[in-house]
Amino acid sequence: MNAKTTVGSWITIGHSSIVEVMADAGLDWLCIDMEHTVIDFAKMQELIIAIQSKGLKAFVRIAENNARIMKRVLDAGPDGIIVPNVKSAEEARMAINSFKYPPLGERGVGLARAQGYGFNFENYRDQRTKDLQLIVQIEHINAISELDQIISIQGIDGTFIGPYDLSGSLGKTGKLDDPKVINAINSYLSIAKKYNKLIGFHVVPIDHKLVIDKINEGYNFIAFGFDAYFLGNSIKNQLKNIK
């Protein structure tokens, strides 16, 4: 993945059939959400395999900025990690420390799927890890104040706005049209554009026009909806023509 705009989505339903349907629809990447779902580690690895078998990038949003969780997810072999609710440069460095092998970090060495179960460790260490992407979510007003320090850290490949939690940190939960929320998001975008890194946003409503708006604004890593929301939206739109 590079500076070219890509559009992906979230996987919240732990079934490989959902992955295959969404991958075949033409998305560029899929992210398995382990922060707000009941998807466990074993199911996560199955979903990573399903995503990658379709030629898509497989990301995982971990539950928290935690070295033990990060290690287990990385060993399952994803293409990147999204770390939620990073509020400061110090927390961004914690994520890098968990993400990188020594001497750059303190990631423990496992011999699991990512490393070819022990038969491909050297190649994974020397080549594959160079392509892994670490993206931190900016979803608190405190992170906006430290954004320059967060983005500029070597090892952070991109940032991603979580609009709902950001609005909550301003006391405006879910009110994305509130001027305070809009100003915070605009501040994020103006700062993020200074760096040659991924600039992400989650467009929740199933409306392609909103995605196009974000592309035109300068975002290059866009999450569009999520599996359950696409399903529910389609059913409701059809039923309203019947009932």
mmCIF file of C-alpha atoms in Angstrom:
data_model
loop_
_atom_site.group_PDB
_atom_site.id
_atom_site.type_symbol
_atom_site.label_atom_id
_atom_site.label_comp_id
_atom_site.label_asym_id
_atom_site.label_seq_id
_atom_site.Cartn_x
_atom_site.Cartn_y
_atom_site.Cartn_z
ATOM 1 C CA MET A 1 0.000 0.000 0.000
ATOM 2 C CA ASN A 2 1.298 3.440 -0.879
ATOM 3 C CA ALA A 3 0.079 7.007 -1.128
ATOM 4 C CA LYS A 4 -2.540 5.960 -3.702
ATOM 5 C CA THR A 5 -6.009 6.106 -2.201
ATOM 6 C CA THR A 6 -7.332 2.730 -1.095
ATOM 7 C CA VAL A 7 -10.786 1.825 0.150
ATOM 8 C CA GLY A 8 -11.334 -0.995 2.607
ATOM 9 C CA SER A 9 -13.810 -2.011 5.268
ATOM 10 C CA TRP A 10 -14.146 -3.576 8.696
ATOM 11 C CA ILE A 11 -14.798 -7.211 9.494
ATOM 12 C CA THR A 12 -16.865 -7.554 12.668
ATOM 13 C CA ILE A 13 -18.615 -10.858 11.892
ATOM 14 C CA GLY A 14 -16.195 -13.737 12.422
ATOM 15 C CA HIS A 15 -16.935 -15.845 9.365
ATOM 16 C CA SER A 16 -14.731 -16.417 6.304
ATOM 17 C CA SER A 17 -17.758 -16.328 3.974
ATOM 18 C CA ILE A 18 -18.271 -12.666 4.916
ATOM 19 C CA VAL A 19 -14.629 -11.999 4.057
ATOM 20 C CA GLU A 20 -14.950 -13.694 0.671
ATOM 21 C CA VAL A 21 -18.100 -11.784 -0.270
ATOM 22 C CA MET A 22 -16.577 -8.441 0.679
ATOM 23 C CA ALA A 23 -13.245 -9.212 -0.989
ATOM 24 C CA ASP A 24 -14.970 -10.196 -4.231
ATOM 25 C CA ALA A 25 -16.867 -6.901 -4.175
ATOM 26 C CA GLY A 26 -13.644 -5.074 -5.048
ATOM 27 C CA LEU A 27 -12.316 -3.599 -1.815
ATOM 28 C CA ASP A 28 -8.555 -3.012 -1.481
ATOM 29 C CA TRP A 29 -8.150 -4.212 2.090
ATOM 30 C CA LEU A 30 -10.091 -5.527 5.056
ATOM 31 C CA CYS A 31 -9.488 -4.932 8.736
ATOM 32 C CA ILE A 32 -10.482 -7.473 11.373
ATOM 33 C CA ASP A 33 -11.816 -5.609 14.387
ATOM 34 C CA MET A 34 -10.745 -7.167 17.688
ATOM 35 C CA GLU A 35 -11.495 -4.055 19.717
ATOM 36 C CA HIS A 36 -15.294 -3.997 19.547
ATOM 37 C CA THR A 37 -16.166 -7.586 18.604
ATOM 38 C CA VAL A 38 -16.026 -11.095 20.051
ATOM 39 C CA ILE A 39 -13.558 -12.291 17.393
ATOM 40 C CA ASP A 40 -10.834 -14.282 19.172
ATOM 41 C CA PHE A 41 -7.233 -15.019 18.170
ATOM 42 C CA ALA A 42 -7.955 -18.358 16.484
ATOM 43 C CA LYS A 43 -10.770 -16.883 14.393
ATOM 44 C CA MET A 44 -8.611 -13.860 13.599
ATOM 45 C CA GLN A 45 -5.951 -16.067 12.004
ATOM 46 C CA GLU A 46 -8.596 -17.866 9.929
ATOM 47 C CA LEU A 47 -9.889 -14.515 8.700
ATOM 48 C CA ILE A 48 -6.378 -13.265 7.875
ATOM 49 C CA ILE A 49 -5.831 -16.375 5.746
ATOM 50 C CA ALA A 50 -9.180 -15.855 3.995
ATOM 51 C CA ILE A 51 -8.448 -12.179 3.269
ATOM 52 C CA GLN A 52 -4.952 -12.807 1.946
ATOM 53 C CA SER A 53 -6.117 -15.742 -0.168
ATOM 54 C CA LYS A 54 -8.246 -13.227 -2.064
ATOM 55 C CA GLY A 55 -5.225 -11.018 -2.730
ATOM 56 C CA LEU A 56 -6.236 -8.272 -0.291
ATOM 57 C CA LYS A 57 -4.229 -6.700 2.496
ATOM 58 C CA ALA A 58 -5.282 -8.007 5.907
ATOM 59 C CA PHE A 59 -5.186 -5.528 8.782
ATOM 60 C CA VAL A 60 -6.113 -6.176 12.398
ATOM 61 C CA ARG A 61 -7.294 -3.572 14.872
ATOM 62 C CA ILE A 62 -6.059 -4.830 18.201
ATOM 63 C CA ALA A 63 -8.043 -4.351 21.398
ATOM 64 C CA GLU A 64 -5.520 -2.031 23.035
ATOM 65 C CA ASN A 65 -1.954 -0.756 22.849
ATOM 66 C CA ASN A 66 -0.562 -3.857 24.515
ATOM 67 C CA ALA A 67 2.684 -5.724 23.736
ATOM 68 C CA ARG A 68 1.266 -9.179 24.507
ATOM 69 C CA ILE A 69 -1.728 -8.657 22.221
ATOM 70 C CA MET A 70 0.398 -7.103 19.465
ATOM 71 C CA LYS A 71 2.830 -10.044 19.518
ATOM 72 C CA ARG A 72 0.127 -12.667 19.154
ATOM 73 C CA VAL A 73 -1.589 -10.807 16.327
ATOM 74 C CA LEU A 74 1.654 -10.192 14.407
ATOM 75 C CA ASP A 75 2.619 -13.846 14.684
ATOM 76 C CA ALA A 76 -0.651 -14.725 12.908
ATOM 77 C CA GLY A 77 0.734 -12.981 9.812
ATOM 78 C CA PRO A 78 -1.324 -9.875 8.995
ATOM 79 C CA ASP A 79 -0.140 -7.114 6.657
ATOM 80 C CA GLY A 80 -0.590 -4.415 9.241
ATOM 81 C CA ILE A 81 -1.884 -3.416 12.663
ATOM 82 C CA ILE A 82 -4.209 -0.589 13.650
ATOM 83 C CA VAL A 83 -3.725 0.522 17.258
ATOM 84 C CA PRO A 84 -6.737 2.259 18.828
ATOM 85 C CA ASN A 85 -6.841 5.449 20.846
ATOM 86 C CA VAL A 86 -3.218 6.577 20.729
ATOM 87 C CA LYS A 87 -3.221 9.906 22.530
ATOM 88 C CA SER A 88 0.461 10.866 22.659
ATOM 89 C CA ALA A 89 3.899 10.438 21.149
ATOM 90 C CA GLU A 90 4.816 8.304 24.154
ATOM 91 C CA GLU A 91 1.958 5.900 23.411
ATOM 92 C CA ALA A 92 2.951 5.836 19.724
ATOM 93 C CA ARG A 93 6.483 4.829 20.743
ATOM 94 C CA MET A 94 5.015 2.078 22.942
ATOM 95 C CA ALA A 95 3.248 0.691 19.870
ATOM 96 C CA ILE A 96 6.445 0.793 17.805
ATOM 97 C CA ASN A 97 8.327 -0.939 20.615
ATOM 98 C CA SER A 98 5.817 -3.805 20.545
ATOM 99 C CA PHE A 99 5.730 -3.883 16.740
ATOM 100 C CA LYS A 100 9.471 -4.067 15.983
ATOM 101 C CA TYR A 101 12.021 -6.770 16.682
ATOM 102 C CA PRO A 102 15.199 -5.767 18.547
ATOM 103 C CA PRO A 103 17.198 -3.597 18.240
ATOM 104 C CA LEU A 104 14.397 -1.259 17.044
ATOM 105 C CA GLY A 105 11.871 -2.593 19.540
ATOM 106 C CA GLU A 106 11.198 -5.402 21.987
ATOM 107 C CA ARG A 107 8.884 -7.692 20.043
ATOM 108 C CA GLY A 108 9.372 -11.281 21.166
ATOM 109 C CA VAL A 109 10.358 -13.900 18.605
ATOM 110 C CA GLY A 110 7.777 -16.558 17.861
ATOM 111 C CA LEU A 111 7.804 -19.227 15.163
ATOM 112 C CA ALA A 112 4.183 -19.179 14.062
ATOM 113 C CA ARG A 113 2.284 -18.583 10.835
ATOM 114 C CA ALA A 114 4.002 -15.254 10.100
ATOM 115 C CA GLN A 115 7.431 -16.885 10.245
ATOM 116 C CA GLY A 116 6.442 -19.959 8.211
ATOM 117 C CA TYR A 117 6.222 -21.986 11.432
ATOM 118 C CA GLY A 118 9.972 -21.659 11.868
ATOM 119 C CA PHE A 119 10.999 -22.425 8.278
ATOM 120 C CA ASN A 120 10.999 -18.837 7.018
ATOM 121 C CA PHE A 121 12.076 -16.764 10.006
ATOM 122 C CA GLU A 122 15.133 -15.072 8.446
ATOM 123 C CA ASN A 123 13.183 -13.915 5.398
ATOM 124 C CA TYR A 124 10.344 -12.697 7.611
ATOM 125 C CA ARG A 125 12.746 -10.818 9.886
ATOM 126 C CA ASP A 126 14.813 -9.259 7.078
ATOM 127 C CA GLN A 127 12.213 -8.669 4.353
ATOM 128 C CA ARG A 128 8.597 -9.219 5.311
ATOM 129 C CA THR A 129 8.677 -7.017 8.397
ATOM 130 C CA LYS A 130 9.741 -4.072 6.205
ATOM 131 C CA ASP A 131 6.334 -4.202 4.510
ATOM 132 C CA LEU A 132 4.246 -4.460 7.683
ATOM 133 C CA GLN A 133 2.328 -1.268 8.391
ATOM 134 C CA LEU A 134 1.676 0.262 11.779
ATOM 135 C CA ILE A 135 -1.256 2.675 11.854
ATOM 136 C CA VAL A 136 -2.366 4.492 14.985
ATOM 137 C CA GLN A 137 -5.884 5.716 15.534
ATOM 138 C CA ILE A 138 -6.385 9.347 16.396
ATOM 139 C CA GLU A 139 -9.635 9.377 18.330
ATOM 140 C CA HIS A 140 -9.130 11.748 21.241
ATOM 141 C CA ILE A 141 -8.730 15.519 21.289
ATOM 142 C CA ASN A 142 -5.447 15.111 23.215
ATOM 143 C CA ALA A 143 -4.019 13.248 20.203
ATOM 144 C CA ILE A 144 -4.815 16.208 17.946
ATOM 145 C CA SER A 145 -2.666 18.437 20.176
ATOM 146 C CA GLU A 146 0.289 16.020 19.860
ATOM 147 C CA LEU A 147 -0.335 15.038 16.267
ATOM 148 C CA ASP A 148 2.885 16.455 14.805
ATOM 149 C CA GLN A 149 4.934 14.559 17.380
ATOM 150 C CA ILE A 150 2.963 11.336 16.765
ATOM 151 C CA ILE A 151 3.074 11.341 12.952
ATOM 152 C CA SER A 152 6.700 12.375 12.705
ATOM 153 C CA ILE A 153 7.956 9.328 14.643
ATOM 154 C CA GLN A 154 9.865 6.908 12.438
ATOM 155 C CA GLY A 155 7.991 3.619 12.387
ATOM 156 C CA ILE A 156 4.497 5.094 12.275
ATOM 157 C CA ASP A 157 3.212 4.417 8.746
ATOM 158 C CA GLY A 158 -0.022 6.310 9.069
ATOM 159 C CA THR A 159 -2.803 7.653 11.244
ATOM 160 C CA PHE A 160 -6.505 7.008 11.145
ATOM 161 C CA ILE A 161 -9.326 9.174 12.491
ATOM 162 C CA GLY A 162 -11.918 7.471 14.669
ATOM 163 C CA PRO A 163 -14.649 10.107 14.304
ATOM 164 C CA TYR A 164 -17.089 8.759 16.885
ATOM 165 C CA ASP A 165 -14.618 8.419 19.768
ATOM 166 C CA LEU A 166 -13.070 11.749 18.811
ATOM 167 C CA SER A 167 -16.486 13.353 19.112
ATOM 168 C CA GLY A 168 -16.935 11.637 22.476
ATOM 169 C CA SER A 169 -13.681 13.104 23.781
ATOM 170 C CA LEU A 170 -15.182 16.513 23.061
ATOM 171 C CA GLY A 171 -18.400 15.715 24.909
ATOM 172 C CA LYS A 172 -20.266 15.469 21.593
ATOM 173 C CA THR A 173 -20.593 11.704 21.180
ATOM 174 C CA GLY A 174 -21.830 10.848 17.689
ATOM 175 C CA LYS A 175 -22.474 14.498 16.797
ATOM 176 C CA LEU A 176 -20.131 14.579 13.814
ATOM 177 C CA ASP A 177 -21.666 17.797 12.487
ATOM 178 C CA ASP A 178 -20.864 19.730 15.657
ATOM 179 C CA PRO A 179 -18.435 22.621 14.957
ATOM 180 C CA LYS A 180 -15.993 21.407 17.644
ATOM 181 C CA VAL A 181 -15.797 17.967 16.030
ATOM 182 C CA ILE A 182 -15.459 19.403 12.534
ATOM 183 C CA ASN A 183 -12.673 21.735 13.687
ATOM 184 C CA ALA A 184 -10.795 18.847 15.330
ATOM 185 C CA ILE A 185 -11.025 16.728 12.174
ATOM 186 C CA ASN A 186 -9.940 19.650 10.009
ATOM 187 C CA SER A 187 -6.954 20.222 12.300
ATOM 188 C CA TYR A 188 -6.028 16.554 11.954
ATOM 189 C CA LEU A 189 -6.181 16.707 8.168
ATOM 190 C CA SER A 190 -4.146 19.892 7.831
ATOM 191 C CA ILE A 191 -1.363 18.445 10.001
ATOM 192 C CA ALA A 192 -1.427 14.947 8.501
ATOM 193 C CA LYS A 193 -1.080 16.301 4.961
ATOM 194 C CA LYS A 194 2.403 17.592 5.822
ATOM 195 C CA TYR A 195 3.720 14.034 6.020
ATOM 196 C CA ASN A 196 4.085 11.393 3.338
ATOM 197 C CA LYS A 197 2.119 8.849 5.325
ATOM 198 C CA LEU A 198 -1.291 7.213 5.268
ATOM 199 C CA ILE A 199 -4.174 9.499 6.224
ATOM 200 C CA GLY A 200 -7.208 7.490 7.245
ATOM 201 C CA PHE A 201 -10.888 8.056 7.937
ATOM 202 C CA HIS A 202 -13.839 5.774 8.675
ATOM 203 C CA VAL A 203 -16.907 6.647 6.594
ATOM 204 C CA VAL A 204 -19.642 4.749 8.413
ATOM 205 C CA PRO A 205 -22.793 5.566 6.375
ATOM 206 C CA ILE A 206 -23.244 3.433 3.247
ATOM 207 C CA ASP A 207 -23.018 6.349 0.844
ATOM 208 C CA HIS A 208 -20.341 6.366 -1.840
ATOM 209 C CA LYS A 209 -20.599 10.138 -2.169
ATOM 210 C CA LEU A 210 -19.199 10.549 1.336
ATOM 211 C CA VAL A 211 -16.217 8.367 0.407
ATOM 212 C CA ILE A 212 -15.587 10.472 -2.689
ATOM 213 C CA ASP A 213 -15.755 13.606 -0.526
ATOM 214 C CA LYS A 214 -13.040 12.205 1.760
ATOM 215 C CA ILE A 215 -10.854 11.274 -1.214
ATOM 216 C CA ASN A 216 -11.193 14.820 -2.547
ATOM 217 C CA GLU A 217 -10.260 16.189 0.884
ATOM 218 C CA GLY A 218 -6.969 14.281 0.780
ATOM 219 C CA TYR A 219 -7.562 11.046 2.699
ATOM 220 C CA ASN A 220 -5.790 8.055 1.138
ATOM 221 C CA PHE A 221 -6.761 5.187 3.476
ATOM 222 C CA ILE A 222 -10.535 5.037 3.800
ATOM 223 C CA ALA A 223 -12.610 2.487 5.676
ATOM 224 C CA PHE A 224 -16.110 2.290 4.199
ATOM 225 C CA GLY A 225 -18.873 0.939 6.422
ATOM 226 C CA PHE A 226 -18.500 -2.491 7.985
ATOM 227 C CA ASP A 227 -19.860 -5.939 7.230
ATOM 228 C CA ALA A 228 -22.942 -5.929 9.480
ATOM 229 C CA TYR A 229 -23.861 -2.391 8.431
ATOM 230 C CA PHE A 230 -23.664 -3.252 4.727
ATOM 231 C CA LEU A 231 -25.893 -6.270 5.370
ATOM 232 C CA GLY A 232 -28.471 -4.371 7.400
ATOM 233 C CA ASN A 233 -28.499 -1.431 4.999
ATOM 234 C CA SER A 234 -29.180 -3.692 2.009
ATOM 235 C CA ILE A 235 -31.996 -5.554 3.756
ATOM 236 C CA LYS A 236 -33.695 -2.366 4.968
ATOM 237 C CA ASN A 237 -33.481 -0.712 1.542
ATOM 238 C CA GLN A 238 -35.176 -3.706 -0.084
ATOM 239 C CA LEU A 239 -37.830 -4.167 2.588
ATOM 240 C CA LYS A 240 -38.957 -0.558 2.436
ATOM 241 C CA ASN A 241 -40.064 -1.257 -1.151
ATOM 242 C CA ILE A 242 -42.184 -4.187 0.043
ATOM 243 C CA LYS A 243 -43.754 -3.096 3.338
#
